mmCIF file of C-alpha atoms in Angstrom:
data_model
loop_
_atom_site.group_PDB
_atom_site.id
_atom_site.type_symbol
_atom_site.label_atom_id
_atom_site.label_comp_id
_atom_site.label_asym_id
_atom_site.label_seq_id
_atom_site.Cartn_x
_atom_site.Cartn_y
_atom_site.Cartn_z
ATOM 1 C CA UNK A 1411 -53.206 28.448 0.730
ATOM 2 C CA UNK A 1412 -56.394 26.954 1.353
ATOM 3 C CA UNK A 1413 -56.708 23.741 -1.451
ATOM 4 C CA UNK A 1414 -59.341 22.061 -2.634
ATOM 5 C CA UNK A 1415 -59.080 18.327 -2.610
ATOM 6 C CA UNK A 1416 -62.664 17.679 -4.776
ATOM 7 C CA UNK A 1417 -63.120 21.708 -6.798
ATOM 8 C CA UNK A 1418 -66.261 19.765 -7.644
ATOM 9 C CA UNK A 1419 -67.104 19.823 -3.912
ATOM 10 C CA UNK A 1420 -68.696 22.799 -2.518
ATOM 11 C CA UNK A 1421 -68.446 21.758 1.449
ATOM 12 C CA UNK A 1422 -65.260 23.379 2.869
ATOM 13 C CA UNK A 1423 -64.932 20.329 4.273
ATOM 14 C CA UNK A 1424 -63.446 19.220 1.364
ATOM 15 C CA UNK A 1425 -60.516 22.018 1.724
ATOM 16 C CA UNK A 1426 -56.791 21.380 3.571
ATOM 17 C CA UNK A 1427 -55.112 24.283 4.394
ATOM 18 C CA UNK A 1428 -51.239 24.600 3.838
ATOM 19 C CA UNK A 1429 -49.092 24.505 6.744
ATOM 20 C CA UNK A 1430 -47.925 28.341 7.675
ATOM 21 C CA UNK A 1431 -46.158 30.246 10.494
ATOM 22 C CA UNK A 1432 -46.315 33.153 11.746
ATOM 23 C CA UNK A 1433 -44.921 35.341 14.726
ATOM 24 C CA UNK A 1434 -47.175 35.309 17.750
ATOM 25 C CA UNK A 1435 -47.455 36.535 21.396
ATOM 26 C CA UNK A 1436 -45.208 35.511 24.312
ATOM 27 C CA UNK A 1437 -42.230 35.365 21.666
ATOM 28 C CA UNK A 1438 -44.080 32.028 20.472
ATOM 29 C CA UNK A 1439 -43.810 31.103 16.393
ATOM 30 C CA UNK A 1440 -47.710 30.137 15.661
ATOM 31 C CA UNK A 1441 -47.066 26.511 13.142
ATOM 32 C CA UNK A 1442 -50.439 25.027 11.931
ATOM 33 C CA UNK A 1443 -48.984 21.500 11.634
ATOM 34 C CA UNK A 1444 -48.756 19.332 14.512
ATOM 35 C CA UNK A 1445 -51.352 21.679 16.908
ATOM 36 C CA UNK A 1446 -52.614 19.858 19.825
ATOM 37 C CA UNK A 1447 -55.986 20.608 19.654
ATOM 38 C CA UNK A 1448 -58.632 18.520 17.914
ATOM 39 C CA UNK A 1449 -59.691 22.055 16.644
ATOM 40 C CA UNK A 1450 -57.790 25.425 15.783
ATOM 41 C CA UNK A 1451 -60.079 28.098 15.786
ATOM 42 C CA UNK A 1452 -58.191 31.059 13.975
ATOM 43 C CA UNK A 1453 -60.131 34.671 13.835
ATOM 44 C CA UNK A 1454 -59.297 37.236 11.992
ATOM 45 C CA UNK A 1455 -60.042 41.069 13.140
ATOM 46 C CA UNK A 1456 -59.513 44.322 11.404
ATOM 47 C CA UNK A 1457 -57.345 46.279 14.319
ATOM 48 C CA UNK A 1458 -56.171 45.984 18.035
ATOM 49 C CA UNK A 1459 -58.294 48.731 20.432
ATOM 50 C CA UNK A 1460 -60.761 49.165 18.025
ATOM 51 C CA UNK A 1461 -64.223 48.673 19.377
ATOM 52 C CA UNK A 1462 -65.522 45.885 17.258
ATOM 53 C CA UNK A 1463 -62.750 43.930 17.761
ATOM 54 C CA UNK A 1464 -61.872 44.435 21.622
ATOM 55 C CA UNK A 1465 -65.887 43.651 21.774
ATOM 56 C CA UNK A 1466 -65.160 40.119 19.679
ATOM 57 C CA UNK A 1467 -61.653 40.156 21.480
ATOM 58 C CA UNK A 1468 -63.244 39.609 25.272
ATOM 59 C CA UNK A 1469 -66.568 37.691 24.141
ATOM 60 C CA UNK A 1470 -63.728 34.870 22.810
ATOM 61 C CA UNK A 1471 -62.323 35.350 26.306
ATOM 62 C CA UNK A 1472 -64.858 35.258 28.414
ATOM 63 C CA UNK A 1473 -65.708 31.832 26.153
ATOM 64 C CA UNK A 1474 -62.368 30.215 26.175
ATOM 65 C CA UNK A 1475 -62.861 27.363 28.910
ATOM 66 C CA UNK A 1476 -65.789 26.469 26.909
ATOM 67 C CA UNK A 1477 -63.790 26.294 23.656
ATOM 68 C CA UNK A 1478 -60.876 24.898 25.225
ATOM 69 C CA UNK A 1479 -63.489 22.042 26.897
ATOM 70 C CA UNK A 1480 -64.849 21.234 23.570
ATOM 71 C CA UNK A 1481 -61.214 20.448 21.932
ATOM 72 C CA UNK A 1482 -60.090 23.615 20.741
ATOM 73 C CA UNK A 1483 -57.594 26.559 20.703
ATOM 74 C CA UNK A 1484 -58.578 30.020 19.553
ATOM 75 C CA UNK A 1485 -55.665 32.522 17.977
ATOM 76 C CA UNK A 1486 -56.634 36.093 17.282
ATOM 77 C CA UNK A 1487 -54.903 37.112 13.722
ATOM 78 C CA UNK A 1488 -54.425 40.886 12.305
ATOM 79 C CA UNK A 1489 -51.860 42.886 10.465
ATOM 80 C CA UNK A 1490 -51.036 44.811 13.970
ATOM 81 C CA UNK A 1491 -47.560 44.219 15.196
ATOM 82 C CA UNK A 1492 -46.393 42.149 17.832
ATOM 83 C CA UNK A 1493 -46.135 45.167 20.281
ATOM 84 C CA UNK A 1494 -49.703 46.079 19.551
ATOM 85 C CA UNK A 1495 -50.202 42.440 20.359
ATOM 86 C CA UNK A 1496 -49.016 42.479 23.606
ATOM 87 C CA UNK A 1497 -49.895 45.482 24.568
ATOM 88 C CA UNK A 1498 -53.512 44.977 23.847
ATOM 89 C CA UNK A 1499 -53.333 41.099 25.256
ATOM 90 C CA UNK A 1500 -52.195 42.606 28.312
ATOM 91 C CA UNK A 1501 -54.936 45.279 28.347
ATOM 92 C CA UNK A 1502 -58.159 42.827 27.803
ATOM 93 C CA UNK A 1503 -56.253 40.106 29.872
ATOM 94 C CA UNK A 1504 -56.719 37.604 26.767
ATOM 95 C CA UNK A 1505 -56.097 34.183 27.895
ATOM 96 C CA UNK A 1506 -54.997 32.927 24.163
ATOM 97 C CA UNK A 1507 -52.107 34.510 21.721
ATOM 98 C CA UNK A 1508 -52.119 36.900 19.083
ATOM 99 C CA UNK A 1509 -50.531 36.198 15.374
ATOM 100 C CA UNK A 1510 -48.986 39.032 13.861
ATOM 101 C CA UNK A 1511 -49.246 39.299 10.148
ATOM 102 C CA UNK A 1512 -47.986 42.766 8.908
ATOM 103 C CA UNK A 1513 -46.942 41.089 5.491
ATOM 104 C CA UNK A 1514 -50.076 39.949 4.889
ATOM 105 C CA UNK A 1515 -49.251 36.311 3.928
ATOM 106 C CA UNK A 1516 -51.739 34.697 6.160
ATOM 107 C CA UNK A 1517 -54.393 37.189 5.405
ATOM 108 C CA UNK A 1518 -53.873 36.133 1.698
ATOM 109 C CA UNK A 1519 -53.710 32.679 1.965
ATOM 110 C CA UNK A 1520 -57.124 33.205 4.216
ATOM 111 C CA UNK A 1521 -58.466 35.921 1.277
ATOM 112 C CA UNK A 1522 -59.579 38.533 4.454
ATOM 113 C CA UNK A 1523 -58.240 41.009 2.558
ATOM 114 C CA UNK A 1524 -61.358 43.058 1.137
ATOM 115 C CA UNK A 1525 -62.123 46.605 -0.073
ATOM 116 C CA UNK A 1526 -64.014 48.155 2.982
ATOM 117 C CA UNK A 1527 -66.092 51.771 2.853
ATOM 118 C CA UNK A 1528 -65.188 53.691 5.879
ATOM 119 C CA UNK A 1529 -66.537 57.020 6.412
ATOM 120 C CA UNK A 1530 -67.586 56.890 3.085
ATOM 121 C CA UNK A 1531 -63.840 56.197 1.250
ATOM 122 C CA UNK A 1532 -62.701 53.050 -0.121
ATOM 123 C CA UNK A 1533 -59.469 51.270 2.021
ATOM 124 C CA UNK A 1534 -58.525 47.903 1.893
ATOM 125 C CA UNK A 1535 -58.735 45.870 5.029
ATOM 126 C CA UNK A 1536 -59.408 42.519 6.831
ATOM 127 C CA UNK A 1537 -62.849 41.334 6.592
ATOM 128 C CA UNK A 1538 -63.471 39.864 10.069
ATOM 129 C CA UNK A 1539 -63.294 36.114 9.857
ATOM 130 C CA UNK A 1540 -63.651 32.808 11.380
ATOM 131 C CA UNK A 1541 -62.026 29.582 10.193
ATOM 132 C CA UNK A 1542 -62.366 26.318 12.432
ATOM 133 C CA UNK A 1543 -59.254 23.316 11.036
ATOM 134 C CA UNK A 1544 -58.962 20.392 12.685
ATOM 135 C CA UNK A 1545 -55.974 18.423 13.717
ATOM 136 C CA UNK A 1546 -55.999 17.058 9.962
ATOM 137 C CA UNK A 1547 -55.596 20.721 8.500
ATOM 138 C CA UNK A 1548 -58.792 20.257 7.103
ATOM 139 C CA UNK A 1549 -60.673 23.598 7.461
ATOM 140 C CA UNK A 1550 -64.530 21.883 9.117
ATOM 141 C CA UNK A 1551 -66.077 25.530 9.302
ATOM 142 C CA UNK A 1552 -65.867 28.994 8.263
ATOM 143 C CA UNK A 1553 -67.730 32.609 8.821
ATOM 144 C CA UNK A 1554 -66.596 35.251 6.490
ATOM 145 C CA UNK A 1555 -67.845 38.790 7.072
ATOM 146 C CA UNK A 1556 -68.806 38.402 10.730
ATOM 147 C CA UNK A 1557 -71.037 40.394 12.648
ATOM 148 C CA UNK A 1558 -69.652 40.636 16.378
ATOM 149 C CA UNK A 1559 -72.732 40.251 18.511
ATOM 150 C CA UNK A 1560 -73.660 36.396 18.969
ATOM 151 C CA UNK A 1561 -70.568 35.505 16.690
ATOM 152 C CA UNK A 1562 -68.492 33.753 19.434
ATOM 153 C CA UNK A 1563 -71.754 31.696 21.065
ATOM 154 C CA UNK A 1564 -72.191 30.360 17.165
ATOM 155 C CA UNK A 1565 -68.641 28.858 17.673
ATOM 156 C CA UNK A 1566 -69.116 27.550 20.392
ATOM 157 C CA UNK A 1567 -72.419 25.667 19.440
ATOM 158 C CA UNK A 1568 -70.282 24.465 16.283
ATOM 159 C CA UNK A 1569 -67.720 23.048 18.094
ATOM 160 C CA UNK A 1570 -69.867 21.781 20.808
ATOM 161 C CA UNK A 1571 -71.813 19.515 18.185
ATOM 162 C CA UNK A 1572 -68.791 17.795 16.860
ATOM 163 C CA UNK A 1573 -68.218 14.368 17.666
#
């Protein structure tokens, strides 16, 4: 759950997020406490081998020594299982890991989950998203409803200009 410190406050910088884990990649247990990083940069995508997110997938790769240069880690979060994980880390030759979140729980505590039109019906689905913590668990930056093209280069300027 994401909490507001100040509900007064309307900068997310005034939010903590709660600790969570979830299954990830390489038989590795994502835990959002105690990261390394000065910055966890956790994106949310609708579904593996689609063609928005294998687009957003390999722009984040292709930008990863950048990101990783300017203090942070990146993890790629959907509701696809940890085989379609793999399989599809192994096919774009991602450099970072995959959480797997079939239950939903990080989704939720995120709020990704949205009522989507496609092909003109109503499904509910994750609303690509971008949240930047840092090693506090204080979420420093978000992007909610994110168009792929230029997304991953406005992350990168945002972490470039922190201190």
């Amino acid at each position: 759950m994401i909490r507001q410190e100040n509900p007064v406050a309307e900068s997310p910088t005034a939010a903590t997020v709660e600790n969570f884990s979830a299954p990830m990649t390489s038989g590795q247990t994502f835990e959002l406490a105690g990261r390394p990083a000065k910055y966890t940069v956790l994106y949310f995508y609708p579904k593996d081998n689609t063609p928005g997110c294998t687009t957003e997938s390999i722009a984040f790769r292709e930008a990863y020594p950048e990101i990783q240069a300017a203090g942070a880690e990146i993890y790629g979060i959907s509701r696809d299982s940890l085989r379609s994980h793999e399989n599809f880390k192994g096919k774009l030759g991602l450099p970072f890991e995959l959480i797997s979140d079939p239950e939903e729980a990080v989704c939720n505590q995120f709020a990704v989950m949205k009522m989507k039109n496609m092909y003109g019906k109503q499904v509910r689905g994750v609303e690509r998203s971008t949240f930047i913590i840092d090693a506090n668990g204080r979420l420093v930056k978000e992007w909610r409803g994110v168009k792929v093209n230029d997304h991953v280069a406005e992350v990168l300027e945002f972490l470039k200009s922190q201190p």
